[in-house]
Coordinates of C-alpha atoms in Angstrom, one line a residue:
M4 CA -24.7 18.5 14.8
T5 CA -21.8 18.4 12.4
D6 CA -18.5 16.7 13.2
F7 CA -15.6 19.0 14.1
S8 CA -13.1 19.0 11.2
K9 CA -9.4 18.7 11.9
T10 CA -8.8 20.5 8.6
P11 CA -11.2 23.4 8.4
L12 CA -9.1 25.6 6.1
L13 CA -8.0 22.7 3.9
D14 CA -11.7 21.8 3.5
T15 CA -12.2 25.1 1.6
I16 CA -9.5 24.3 -0.9
K17 CA -10.5 22.2 -3.9
T18 CA -7.7 23.5 -6.2
P19 CA -4.6 25.8 -5.8
E20 CA -6.7 28.7 -7.1
D21 CA -8.7 28.5 -3.8
L22 CA -5.3 28.5 -1.9
R23 CA -4.2 31.6 -3.8
K24 CA -7.3 33.5 -2.6
L25 CA -6.1 33.2 1.1
K26 CA -4.2 35.8 3.0
V27 CA -0.5 35.1 3.4
E28 CA -0.9 34.7 7.1
Q29 CA -3.3 31.8 6.6
V30 CA -0.8 29.7 4.5
R31 CA 0.9 28.3 7.7
Q32 CA -2.4 26.8 8.8
V33 CA -3.0 25.3 5.4
A34 CA 0.4 23.6 5.6
D35 CA -0.3 22.2 9.1
E36 CA -3.6 20.8 8.0
L37 CA -2.1 19.4 4.8
R38 CA 0.5 17.5 6.9
Q39 CA -2.3 16.1 9.1
E40 CA -4.2 15.0 6.1
T41 CA -1.1 13.4 4.5
I42 CA -0.5 11.4 7.7
D43 CA -4.1 10.3 8.0
A44 CA -4.3 9.2 4.4
V45 CA -1.1 7.3 4.3
S46 CA -1.9 5.6 7.6
V47 CA -4.8 4.0 5.7
T48 CA -3.2 3.3 2.3
G49 CA 0.5 2.8 3.0
G50 CA 3.0 4.1 0.4
H51 CA 5.9 6.6 0.2
F52 CA 5.6 8.8 3.3
G53 CA 8.7 10.5 4.6
A54 CA 9.6 12.5 1.5
G55 CA 6.0 13.9 1.2
L56 CA 6.0 15.0 4.9
G57 CA 9.2 16.9 4.3
V58 CA 7.8 19.0 1.4
V59 CA 4.5 20.0 2.9
E60 CA 5.5 23.7 3.4
L61 CA 7.3 23.7 0.1
T62 CA 4.3 22.2 -1.7
T63 CA 1.9 24.8 -0.2
A64 CA 4.3 27.7 -0.9
L65 CA 4.8 26.7 -4.5
H66 CA 1.1 26.4 -5.3
Y67 CA 0.5 29.7 -3.4
V68 CA 3.2 31.7 -5.3
F69 CA 3.0 30.1 -8.7
D70 CA 0.0 30.0 -11.1
T71 CA -0.3 26.2 -11.4
P72 CA -1.2 24.4 -13.7
R73 CA -0.3 27.2 -16.2
D74 CA 3.0 27.4 -14.4
R75 CA 4.4 23.8 -14.8
L76 CA 5.4 22.2 -11.5
I77 CA 7.4 18.9 -12.0
W78 CA 8.1 16.6 -9.0
D79 CA 11.2 14.5 -9.3
V80 CA 10.6 10.8 -8.6
G81 CA 6.9 11.5 -7.8
H82 CA 6.8 10.0 -4.4
Q83 CA 7.2 13.4 -2.9
A84 CA 3.9 14.4 -4.5
Y85 CA 1.2 13.1 -2.1
P86 CA 0.6 16.5 -0.5
H87 CA 0.6 18.0 -4.1
K88 CA -2.2 15.5 -5.0
I89 CA -4.2 16.6 -2.0
L90 CA -4.0 20.3 -3.0
T91 CA -4.8 19.7 -6.7
G92 CA -8.3 18.3 -6.7
R93 CA -7.5 14.8 -5.7
R94 CA -8.1 14.9 -2.0
D95 CA -11.4 13.0 -2.2
R96 CA -9.5 10.1 -3.8
I97 CA -6.3 10.2 -1.8
R98 CA -7.3 7.1 0.2
T99 CA -7.4 5.1 -3.1
L100 CA -3.6 5.6 -3.5
R101 CA -1.9 2.6 -5.1
T102 CA -5.1 0.4 -5.1
A103 CA -7.0 -1.0 -8.1
G104 CA -8.6 1.9 -10.1
G105 CA -7.2 4.4 -7.6
L106 CA -4.6 7.2 -7.7
S107 CA -1.1 6.3 -8.7
G108 CA 1.7 6.5 -6.1
F109 CA 3.5 8.8 -8.5
T110 CA 2.7 11.8 -10.7
K111 CA 0.8 10.8 -13.8
R112 CA -0.2 13.0 -16.8
S113 CA -3.4 11.2 -17.4
E114 CA -4.5 11.7 -13.8
S115 CA -4.4 15.5 -13.6
E116 CA -3.5 18.6 -15.5
Y117 CA -1.5 19.5 -12.4
D118 CA 0.9 16.6 -13.3
P119 CA 2.7 17.9 -16.4
F120 CA 5.2 15.0 -16.3
G121 CA 4.8 11.5 -15.1
A122 CA 7.7 10.4 -12.9
A123 CA 8.5 7.3 -11.0
H124 CA 12.1 6.9 -11.7
S125 CA 14.5 9.5 -10.4
S126 CA 16.4 12.5 -11.7
T127 CA 14.3 13.3 -14.8
S128 CA 12.7 16.6 -13.7
I129 CA 15.4 19.1 -14.9
S130 CA 15.6 17.5 -18.3
A131 CA 11.8 17.5 -18.7
G132 CA 11.5 21.0 -17.3
L133 CA 14.1 22.3 -19.7
G134 CA 12.2 20.7 -22.6
M135 CA 9.0 22.5 -21.4
A136 CA 10.9 25.8 -20.9
V137 CA 12.3 25.6 -24.4
A138 CA 8.9 24.7 -25.8
R139 CA 7.5 27.8 -24.0
D140 CA 10.2 30.0 -25.5
L141 CA 9.7 28.7 -29.0
S142 CA 6.0 29.4 -28.6
G143 CA 6.5 32.9 -27.2
G144 CA 4.9 31.9 -23.8
K145 CA 5.5 33.5 -20.5
N146 CA 4.7 30.8 -17.9
N147 CA 7.2 29.5 -15.3
V148 CA 8.6 26.0 -15.2
I149 CA 9.6 24.7 -11.8
A150 CA 11.4 21.3 -11.2
V151 CA 11.6 20.1 -7.6
I152 CA 14.5 17.6 -7.3
G153 CA 15.6 15.9 -4.1
D154 CA 15.5 12.7 -2.0
G155 CA 18.8 11.5 -3.4
A156 CA 17.9 12.4 -7.1
M157 CA 20.9 14.7 -7.3
S158 CA 23.2 11.6 -7.1
A159 CA 22.3 10.7 -10.7
G160 CA 24.3 11.9 -13.6
M161 CA 21.3 12.8 -15.7
A162 CA 20.5 15.7 -13.3
Y163 CA 23.9 17.2 -14.0
E164 CA 23.7 16.6 -17.8
A165 CA 20.4 18.5 -17.7
M166 CA 21.9 21.3 -15.6
N167 CA 24.9 21.6 -17.8
N168 CA 22.6 22.0 -20.8
A169 CA 20.2 24.4 -19.1
G170 CA 23.1 26.6 -17.9
A171 CA 24.5 26.8 -21.4
M172 CA 21.1 27.6 -22.9
N173 CA 20.3 30.4 -20.4
S174 CA 16.6 29.3 -20.5
R175 CA 14.3 30.6 -17.8
L176 CA 14.0 27.5 -15.7
I177 CA 13.6 27.3 -11.9
V178 CA 15.1 24.3 -10.1
I179 CA 14.2 23.7 -6.4
L180 CA 16.9 21.5 -4.8
N181 CA 15.0 19.8 -1.9
D182 CA 18.0 18.9 0.2
N183 CA 16.4 16.5 2.8
D184 CA 19.5 14.6 4.0
M185 CA 21.7 17.6 4.8
S186 CA 24.2 16.1 2.4
I187 CA 25.0 19.5 0.8
A188 CA 23.7 22.1 3.2
P189 CA 25.5 23.8 6.0
P190 CA 23.4 25.0 9.0
V191 CA 20.5 27.1 7.8
G192 CA 19.4 30.2 9.7
A193 CA 18.2 33.7 9.7
M194 CA 21.4 35.2 8.1
S195 CA 21.2 32.6 5.2
A196 CA 17.5 33.4 4.7
Y197 CA 18.2 37.2 4.6
L198 CA 21.0 36.8 2.1
S199 CA 18.9 34.4 -0.1
R200 CA 16.2 37.0 -0.1
M201 CA 18.6 39.7 -0.9
Y202 CA 20.3 37.8 -3.7
S203 CA 17.0 36.8 -5.3
G204 CA 15.7 40.4 -5.1
K205 CA 15.6 42.8 -8.0
T206 CA 17.9 45.4 -6.5
Y207 CA 20.8 43.1 -6.0
R208 CA 20.4 41.5 -9.4
S209 CA 20.3 44.9 -11.1
L210 CA 23.5 46.0 -9.2
R211 CA 25.2 42.7 -10.2
D212 CA 24.3 43.2 -13.8
A213 CA 25.5 46.8 -13.7
A214 CA 28.8 45.6 -12.2
K215 CA 29.2 43.1 -15.0
Q216 CA 28.6 45.9 -17.6
L217 CA 31.1 48.1 -15.8
G218 CA 33.6 45.3 -15.7
K219 CA 33.7 45.2 -19.4
H220 CA 35.2 48.7 -19.4
L221 CA 37.8 48.0 -16.7
P222 CA 41.3 46.6 -17.3
K223 CA 41.0 42.8 -17.4
V224 CA 43.1 42.0 -14.3
I225 CA 40.9 44.4 -12.2
A226 CA 37.6 43.1 -13.7
D227 CA 38.6 39.5 -13.1
R228 CA 39.6 40.2 -9.5
A229 CA 36.3 42.1 -8.8
S230 CA 34.2 39.3 -10.2
R231 CA 36.1 36.7 -8.2
V232 CA 35.6 38.6 -5.0
E233 CA 31.9 38.8 -5.7
E234 CA 31.8 35.0 -6.5
Y235 CA 33.7 34.0 -3.4
S236 CA 31.7 36.2 -1.1
R237 CA 28.4 34.7 -2.5
A238 CA 29.8 31.2 -2.2
F239 CA 31.0 31.9 1.3
M240 CA 27.9 33.5 2.6
A241 CA 25.4 31.4 0.7
G242 CA 27.0 28.1 1.5
G243 CA 28.4 26.2 -1.4
G244 CA 26.5 27.3 -4.5
T245 CA 29.7 27.5 -6.5
L246 CA 29.1 24.2 -8.3
F247 CA 25.7 25.3 -9.5
E248 CA 27.0 28.7 -10.5
E249 CA 29.8 27.0 -12.5
L250 CA 27.0 25.1 -14.3
G251 CA 25.4 28.4 -15.3
F252 CA 22.7 28.6 -12.7
Y253 CA 21.9 31.6 -10.5
Y254 CA 22.2 30.0 -7.0
V255 CA 19.9 31.1 -4.1
G256 CA 20.1 29.5 -0.7
P257 CA 20.2 27.5 1.4
I258 CA 16.9 28.3 3.0
D259 CA 14.8 26.5 5.6
G260 CA 12.1 24.6 3.7
H261 CA 9.8 24.6 6.7
N262 CA 9.8 28.3 7.4
L263 CA 7.2 30.0 5.2
D264 CA 8.5 33.5 6.2
H265 CA 11.7 32.5 4.4
L266 CA 10.2 30.4 1.6
L267 CA 7.4 32.7 0.3
P268 CA 9.4 35.9 -0.3
V269 CA 12.3 34.0 -1.9
L270 CA 9.9 32.1 -4.2
Q271 CA 8.1 35.3 -5.1
N272 CA 11.5 37.0 -6.0
V273 CA 12.5 34.0 -8.1
R274 CA 9.1 33.9 -9.8
D275 CA 9.6 37.5 -10.9
M276 CA 13.1 37.0 -12.3
E277 CA 13.3 37.6 -16.0
T278 CA 16.4 35.5 -16.7
G279 CA 17.5 32.0 -15.8
P280 CA 18.2 29.3 -15.0
I281 CA 17.9 29.6 -11.2
L282 CA 18.5 27.1 -8.5
V283 CA 16.9 27.5 -5.1
H284 CA 18.5 25.4 -2.4
V285 CA 15.9 24.4 0.2
V286 CA 16.7 22.3 3.2
T287 CA 13.9 20.1 4.5
Q288 CA 13.6 17.3 7.0
K289 CA 12.3 13.9 5.7
G290 CA 9.4 12.8 7.9
K291 CA 8.9 16.3 9.3
G292 CA 6.1 16.8 11.8
Y293 CA 5.5 13.1 12.6
G294 CA 7.6 11.9 15.5
P295 CA 7.9 8.2 14.7
A296 CA 9.1 9.1 11.1
E297 CA 11.6 11.7 12.4
A298 CA 13.0 9.2 14.8
A299 CA 13.3 6.3 12.3
A300 CA 16.5 5.7 10.4
D301 CA 14.7 5.5 7.1
K302 CA 12.4 8.4 8.0
Y303 CA 9.5 6.1 7.0
H304 CA 10.5 6.4 3.4
A305 CA 7.9 3.8 2.4
V306 CA 5.3 2.3 4.8
V307 CA 2.4 -0.1 5.0
K308 CA -0.7 0.9 6.9
F309 CA 0.2 2.2 10.3
D310 CA -1.3 3.3 13.6
I311 CA -1.1 7.1 13.8
A312 CA -0.7 7.3 17.6
T313 CA 2.2 4.9 17.8
G314 CA 3.6 4.8 14.3
A315 CA 3.4 1.0 14.5
Q316 CA 3.1 -0.5 11.0
A317 CA 0.7 -3.3 10.3
K318 CA 2.5 -6.6 10.3
S319 CA 1.6 -9.1 7.7
K320 CA 1.3 -12.7 8.9
P321 CA 4.8 -14.2 8.8
N322 CA 5.0 -16.6 5.9
A323 CA 7.7 -17.7 3.6
P324 CA 10.9 -15.6 3.4
S325 CA 11.0 -12.9 0.8
Y326 CA 13.1 -13.5 -2.3
Q327 CA 15.2 -10.4 -1.7
N328 CA 16.1 -11.6 1.8
V329 CA 16.9 -15.1 0.5
F330 CA 19.2 -13.5 -2.1
G331 CA 20.9 -11.4 0.6
A332 CA 21.4 -14.3 3.0
S333 CA 22.7 -16.6 0.2
L334 CA 25.2 -14.0 -0.9
V335 CA 26.5 -13.7 2.7
K336 CA 27.0 -17.5 2.9
E337 CA 28.9 -17.5 -0.5
A338 CA 31.0 -14.4 0.6
A339 CA 32.1 -16.3 3.7
K340 CA 33.8 -18.8 1.4
D341 CA 35.1 -16.3 -1.2
D342 CA 36.6 -13.0 -0.3
K343 CA 36.4 -11.8 -3.9
I344 CA 32.6 -11.4 -3.8
V345 CA 31.4 -7.8 -3.5
A346 CA 27.8 -6.4 -3.7
I347 CA 26.8 -3.2 -5.5
T348 CA 23.4 -1.5 -5.5
A349 CA 22.0 1.8 -6.8
A350 CA 20.3 3.4 -3.7
M351 CA 18.1 0.3 -3.0
P352 CA 20.0 -1.7 -0.3
S353 CA 16.9 -2.8 1.6
G354 CA 14.8 -3.3 -1.5
T355 CA 17.4 -5.7 -3.0
G356 CA 18.6 -7.5 0.2
V357 CA 22.0 -5.9 -0.1
D358 CA 21.4 -4.5 3.3
I359 CA 21.8 -8.0 4.7
F360 CA 25.1 -8.4 3.0
N361 CA 26.2 -4.9 4.2
K362 CA 25.7 -5.9 7.8
A363 CA 28.1 -8.9 7.4
Y364 CA 30.5 -7.3 4.9
P365 CA 30.4 -3.5 5.0
D366 CA 33.8 -3.1 3.3
R367 CA 32.6 -5.2 0.4
T368 CA 29.3 -3.4 -0.1
F369 CA 28.9 -0.4 -2.4
D370 CA 25.7 1.7 -2.7
V371 CA 26.6 4.1 -5.5
G372 CA 23.4 6.2 -5.2
I373 CA 20.9 6.7 -8.0
A374 CA 23.5 5.9 -10.7
E375 CA 22.7 2.7 -12.5
Q376 CA 25.0 3.4 -15.4
H377 CA 27.9 4.0 -13.1
A378 CA 27.0 0.9 -11.0
V379 CA 27.3 -1.4 -14.1
T380 CA 30.7 0.0 -15.3
F381 CA 32.1 0.2 -11.8
A382 CA 31.3 -3.6 -11.5
A383 CA 33.0 -4.2 -14.9
G384 CA 36.1 -2.5 -13.5
L385 CA 36.0 -4.7 -10.4
A386 CA 35.6 -7.8 -12.6
T387 CA 38.7 -6.9 -14.7
E388 CA 40.7 -7.1 -11.4
G389 CA 39.5 -10.6 -10.5
Y390 CA 36.7 -9.6 -8.2
K391 CA 33.2 -11.2 -8.3
P392 CA 30.8 -8.3 -8.4
F393 CA 27.0 -8.9 -7.8
V394 CA 25.0 -5.9 -9.1
A395 CA 21.6 -6.0 -7.4
I396 CA 19.2 -3.7 -9.2
Y397 CA 15.5 -3.9 -10.0
S398 CA 14.7 -5.0 -13.5
T399 CA 13.0 -1.7 -14.3
F400 CA 15.9 0.4 -12.9
L401 CA 18.6 -1.7 -14.7
Q402 CA 17.1 -0.5 -18.0
R403 CA 19.0 2.8 -17.3
G404 CA 22.3 1.0 -17.4
Y405 CA 21.6 -0.9 -20.7
D406 CA 24.3 0.7 -22.8
Q407 CA 26.9 -0.2 -20.1
I408 CA 25.6 -3.8 -19.9
V409 CA 26.1 -4.1 -23.7
H410 CA 29.4 -2.2 -24.1
D411 CA 31.2 -2.4 -20.9
V412 CA 30.2 -5.9 -19.8
A413 CA 28.9 -8.1 -22.6
I414 CA 31.3 -7.1 -25.4
Q415 CA 34.2 -7.5 -23.0
N416 CA 32.7 -10.8 -21.7
L417 CA 33.3 -9.7 -18.1
P418 CA 31.9 -11.9 -15.3
V419 CA 29.6 -9.3 -13.8
R420 CA 26.7 -11.0 -12.0
F421 CA 23.3 -9.2 -12.2
A422 CA 20.8 -10.0 -9.5
I423 CA 17.6 -8.7 -11.0
D424 CA 14.9 -8.1 -8.4
R425 CA 11.2 -7.2 -9.1
A426 CA 11.0 -9.5 -12.1
G427 CA 7.4 -9.5 -13.5
L428 CA 4.5 -7.6 -12.0
V429 CA 5.0 -5.8 -8.7
G430 CA 1.6 -4.6 -7.5
A431 CA 1.0 -1.2 -6.0
D432 CA 3.9 0.6 -7.8
G433 CA 2.3 -0.3 -11.2
A434 CA 3.8 -0.1 -14.7
T435 CA 6.8 2.1 -13.8
H436 CA 8.3 -0.5 -11.5
A437 CA 7.2 -3.7 -13.3
G438 CA 10.1 -5.9 -14.4
S439 CA 8.6 -6.7 -17.8
F440 CA 11.4 -6.4 -20.3
D441 CA 14.7 -7.9 -19.0
N442 CA 14.2 -11.3 -20.6
A443 CA 13.9 -9.5 -23.9
Y444 CA 16.6 -6.9 -23.5
L445 CA 19.2 -9.3 -22.0
G446 CA 18.3 -12.3 -24.1
C447 CA 19.6 -10.8 -27.3
L448 CA 23.0 -10.1 -25.9
P449 CA 25.9 -12.6 -26.8
N450 CA 27.9 -14.1 -23.9
F451 CA 25.2 -13.9 -21.3
V452 CA 23.9 -16.7 -19.0
I453 CA 20.3 -15.9 -18.0
M454 CA 18.5 -17.7 -15.2
A455 CA 15.1 -17.4 -13.4
A456 CA 14.4 -18.9 -10.0
S457 CA 11.1 -20.8 -9.8
D458 CA 11.1 -20.7 -6.0
E459 CA 13.3 -19.6 -3.1
A460 CA 15.3 -22.8 -2.9
E461 CA 16.2 -22.5 -6.6
L462 CA 17.3 -19.0 -5.9
V463 CA 19.9 -20.2 -3.3
H464 CA 21.3 -22.6 -5.9
M465 CA 21.3 -20.0 -8.6
V466 CA 23.3 -17.5 -6.4
A467 CA 25.9 -20.3 -6.0
T468 CA 25.8 -20.9 -9.8
Q469 CA 26.5 -17.2 -10.4
V470 CA 29.5 -17.3 -8.1
A471 CA 30.8 -20.3 -10.1
I472 CA 30.3 -18.6 -13.5
D473 CA 33.7 -16.8 -13.9
D474 CA 34.1 -16.6 -17.6
R475 CA 31.1 -14.4 -18.8
P476 CA 28.3 -12.2 -17.5
S477 CA 25.2 -13.8 -15.9
A478 CA 21.8 -12.6 -14.8
L479 CA 19.4 -14.1 -12.2
R480 CA 15.8 -12.8 -12.1
Y481 CA 13.4 -13.2 -9.2
P482 CA 10.1 -11.5 -8.2
R483 CA 9.0 -9.1 -5.5
G484 CA 7.4 -10.7 -2.5
E485 CA 7.4 -14.0 -0.6
G486 CA 8.6 -17.4 -1.7
R487 CA 6.5 -20.6 -1.6
G488 CA 7.4 -21.7 1.9
I489 CA 9.3 -24.8 0.8
E490 CA 12.2 -26.4 2.6
M491 CA 15.4 -24.5 2.1
P492 CA 18.8 -26.0 1.3
E493 CA 21.6 -25.4 3.9
V494 CA 24.0 -24.4 1.1
G495 CA 23.7 -23.5 -2.5
I496 CA 25.0 -26.1 -5.1
P497 CA 25.9 -24.7 -8.5
L498 CA 23.5 -25.9 -11.2
E499 CA 24.7 -27.4 -14.5
I500 CA 24.7 -24.4 -16.9
G501 CA 21.9 -24.5 -19.5
K502 CA 20.0 -27.5 -18.0
G503 CA 16.3 -27.4 -16.9
R504 CA 14.4 -30.1 -15.0
I505 CA 11.2 -32.1 -15.4
V506 CA 8.9 -31.4 -12.4
R507 CA 6.0 -33.7 -13.4
E508 CA 5.7 -36.3 -16.1
G509 CA 2.7 -36.4 -18.5
S510 CA 1.9 -37.3 -22.1
K511 CA -0.3 -34.8 -23.9
I512 CA 0.3 -31.2 -22.7
A513 CA 3.7 -29.8 -21.8
L514 CA 4.0 -26.6 -19.7
L515 CA 7.5 -25.1 -19.9
S516 CA 7.9 -22.4 -17.2
F517 CA 10.6 -19.9 -16.8
G518 CA 10.4 -18.3 -13.3
T519 CA 7.9 -18.3 -10.5
R520 CA 4.8 -19.1 -12.6
L521 CA 5.8 -22.7 -12.0
A522 CA 3.4 -22.8 -9.0
E523 CA 0.6 -21.7 -11.2
C524 CA 1.6 -24.4 -13.8
E525 CA 1.2 -27.0 -11.1
K526 CA -2.3 -25.8 -10.2
A527 CA -3.2 -25.7 -13.9
A528 CA -1.9 -29.3 -14.4
D529 CA -4.1 -30.5 -11.5
E530 CA -7.1 -29.0 -13.1
L531 CA -6.2 -30.3 -16.6
A532 CA -5.8 -33.8 -15.0
A533 CA -9.4 -33.5 -13.8
H534 CA -10.3 -33.0 -17.4
G535 CA -8.4 -36.1 -18.4
L536 CA -5.5 -34.2 -19.9
S537 CA -2.1 -35.6 -18.9
T538 CA 0.4 -32.8 -18.4
T539 CA 4.2 -32.5 -18.1
I540 CA 5.6 -29.6 -16.2
A541 CA 9.2 -28.5 -16.8
D542 CA 11.2 -25.7 -15.1
A543 CA 13.5 -24.3 -17.7
R544 CA 15.8 -22.7 -15.2
F545 CA 17.9 -21.2 -18.0
M546 CA 16.8 -19.0 -20.9
K547 CA 20.3 -18.7 -22.1
P548 CA 21.8 -21.1 -22.9
L549 CA 18.5 -22.9 -23.5
D550 CA 18.2 -26.6 -22.6
L551 CA 18.0 -27.9 -26.2
D552 CA 17.5 -31.5 -25.2
L553 CA 14.7 -30.7 -22.9
V554 CA 12.9 -28.4 -25.3
L555 CA 13.2 -31.0 -28.2
K556 CA 12.0 -33.8 -25.9
L557 CA 8.9 -31.8 -24.8
A558 CA 8.2 -31.0 -28.5
R559 CA 8.6 -34.6 -29.7
E560 CA 6.5 -36.2 -26.9
H561 CA 3.5 -33.9 -26.6
E562 CA 0.7 -32.5 -28.7
I563 CA 0.8 -29.0 -27.1
L564 CA 3.7 -27.1 -25.7
L565 CA 3.1 -23.9 -23.8
T566 CA 5.9 -21.6 -22.6
I567 CA 5.0 -19.4 -19.5
E568 CA 7.1 -16.4 -18.3
E569 CA 6.7 -13.2 -16.3
G570 CA 7.9 -11.0 -19.1
A571 CA 6.9 -9.2 -22.3
I572 CA 7.0 -10.5 -25.8
G573 CA 10.5 -11.1 -27.2
G574 CA 11.8 -13.1 -24.2
F575 CA 11.9 -16.7 -23.2
G576 CA 9.0 -17.8 -25.4
S577 CA 10.7 -16.2 -28.4
H578 CA 13.9 -18.1 -27.8
V579 CA 12.0 -21.4 -27.5
M580 CA 10.0 -20.7 -30.7
Q581 CA 13.2 -19.8 -32.6
T582 CA 14.9 -23.0 -31.4
L583 CA 11.9 -25.2 -32.4
A584 CA 11.7 -23.6 -35.8
E585 CA 15.4 -24.1 -36.4
H586 CA 15.1 -27.8 -35.6
G587 CA 12.1 -28.3 -37.8
M588 CA 9.8 -29.1 -34.8
L589 CA 7.1 -26.8 -36.1
D590 CA 6.7 -28.7 -39.3
N591 CA 4.7 -31.7 -38.1
G592 CA 1.6 -30.5 -36.3
L593 CA 3.0 -29.6 -32.9
R594 CA 0.9 -26.8 -31.3
V595 CA 3.1 -24.2 -29.6
R596 CA 1.9 -21.1 -27.7
S597 CA 3.9 -18.5 -25.7
M598 CA 2.2 -17.0 -22.7
V599 CA 3.7 -13.6 -22.0
L600 CA 2.6 -10.3 -20.4
P601 CA 0.1 -8.5 -22.6
D602 CA 1.3 -5.7 -24.9
V603 CA 0.0 -2.9 -22.6
F604 CA 1.3 -1.2 -19.5
L605 CA -0.7 -2.6 -16.6
D606 CA -1.9 -0.2 -13.9
H607 CA -1.4 -0.9 -10.2
D608 CA -3.4 -3.5 -8.4
S609 CA -2.5 -6.5 -6.2
P610 CA 0.0 -8.8 -8.0
N611 CA -2.5 -11.7 -8.0
A612 CA -5.2 -9.5 -9.7
M613 CA -2.6 -8.2 -12.2
Y614 CA -1.5 -11.7 -13.2
A615 CA -5.1 -12.8 -13.5
R616 CA -5.7 -9.8 -15.8
A617 CA -2.6 -10.8 -17.8
G618 CA -3.9 -14.3 -18.1
L619 CA -0.8 -15.7 -16.4
D620 CA -2.5 -17.5 -13.5
A621 CA -3.6 -21.2 -13.4
K622 CA -7.0 -20.3 -14.8
G623 CA -5.3 -18.4 -17.7
I624 CA -3.1 -21.4 -18.4
V625 CA -6.0 -23.9 -18.5
T626 CA -8.0 -21.6 -20.7
K627 CA -5.0 -21.3 -23.1
V628 CA -4.7 -25.1 -23.3
F629 CA -8.4 -25.5 -24.2
E630 CA -8.1 -22.7 -26.8
T631 CA -5.1 -24.5 -28.3
L632 CA -7.0 -27.8 -28.4
G633 CA -9.8 -26.0 -30.2
K634 CA -12.3 -26.7 -27.4
D635 CA -14.3 -24.1 -25.5
F636 CA -13.1 -24.3 -21.9
K637 CA -16.4 -23.3 -20.3
A638 CA -18.4 -25.7 -22.3
E639 CA -16.0 -28.5 -21.4
T640 CA -16.2 -27.6 -17.7
V641 CA -20.0 -27.6 -17.8
K642 CA -20.1 -31.0 -19.6
L643 CA -17.8 -32.6 -17.0
A644 CA -19.8 -31.1 -14.1

């Protein structure tokens, strides 16, 4: 006897081609089953959840109406794309999401021909789609290009840059604005759906084009007035599309993104348009169809494994506090003493710990949306007026504001304080979210002070240090996840700028750590001691200015000096090497090695597994010491055993 399937129709769909064979009245059932499968899958894997639930009907309708993958479907951000993955041949692997060797949590070109563009950062879809549309036109192709943008992605300037360009070029591009927070849309109903269908239909468009042609032969004052009446009536009835029309888009909407009777005919009309660009304004509800998500303030944006019946998320064993929460709590304490401290983030208040600051000081907290460039220059403006802005942005997102860091902050030597979360490898989000490059991209900038916390207690002191640095910009990096569980200071005490510390004294090997690999250095030193190798451990604290006395002391008093950091080539190790070379310390037999992230983009896995693969755990450090000594580590271990 076979088990009863909860998803009988979905079970027959391997690719969107199978979906397109169904009758239109069956599409609703597919969407319902797709929602069920999405809930089931994410309850097992965890991951981004609310946004995907909100686009179930839209995903089903798009693949039903358009000829994917020949028609290019681009999902902005990518975390809306779990239902898309289920429909496009990846259902059998959906429970491997975000695990080693499994599916990516974002769209990925190498994963499927149905993912024409990889996206994990926001607001890129319209630019990429325009590129594909122009390539199609240059090649004489006829396929459609559809960009689905939403979940806050319209708060980024890049989306408007792309729309401005697309409008001017008149390229046939379809943009679906997935408005899932009601930030733009008025109430959506049958009248709006009827008008959207009418506006996107051929008859109305033909009449509109005819009126434009007629207008050319009328006196200018009458023609202008007639076109204005038409524009105002469309904006009034269709609810606020004037901005998009001004950018050169043909605006359709808003329509209910959960009503397939509204969605399907409008998408079919839009598909058959011969001119562009077109913007379809679709209103959806984040977390739709799953009660606990609908009721939650964050709509279950991102979740760990959860119980489907109750929505209760699996609780990890309480351990040390997370770095982001230590940062948030430390900033609150500093702000109590200094009313000039303000916090800025770019749409990641809970991810950065700024939400903790916001509870205490809502008037001094600024979430600028997905707008990292603006965040940096906004902070620079605050700094010119004597305020002390802390810009809390993930390392990988801060890359978007790099020009502003250089021009608006560093050149003007403004005391903007960067709190750089997600330093190093981050686990399930993979290469797109790893903080691999900030040591290198900030280290080359004049005027900067650059610190990395080796544990959560150091982080508290470094926040206090940043408050005290009032004559130049500073950056403080720390990783994702929990601290070490050490005793926490009551208050942060500013550190001496550019001074590191010796953690353990030895004589032969020196391990100079920058950041939270310090714990692995301590494990490695214990193992090296068992092999009779006396090891010094130093915590650099500062990459810029570098502790020259400490670096030269380590170089003079040891045979081997290893630098260890959670970053790519060109960062801390490069600064140490340059300093040693300039001071002639490489001329007399000292053996120096820099341990950095490998020169590849590492796919998602657990952070521990990723660091092991990168060779930046205790075992990797010990192996590197033996390689540097010229001895084979395994042979040495066997001999001692």
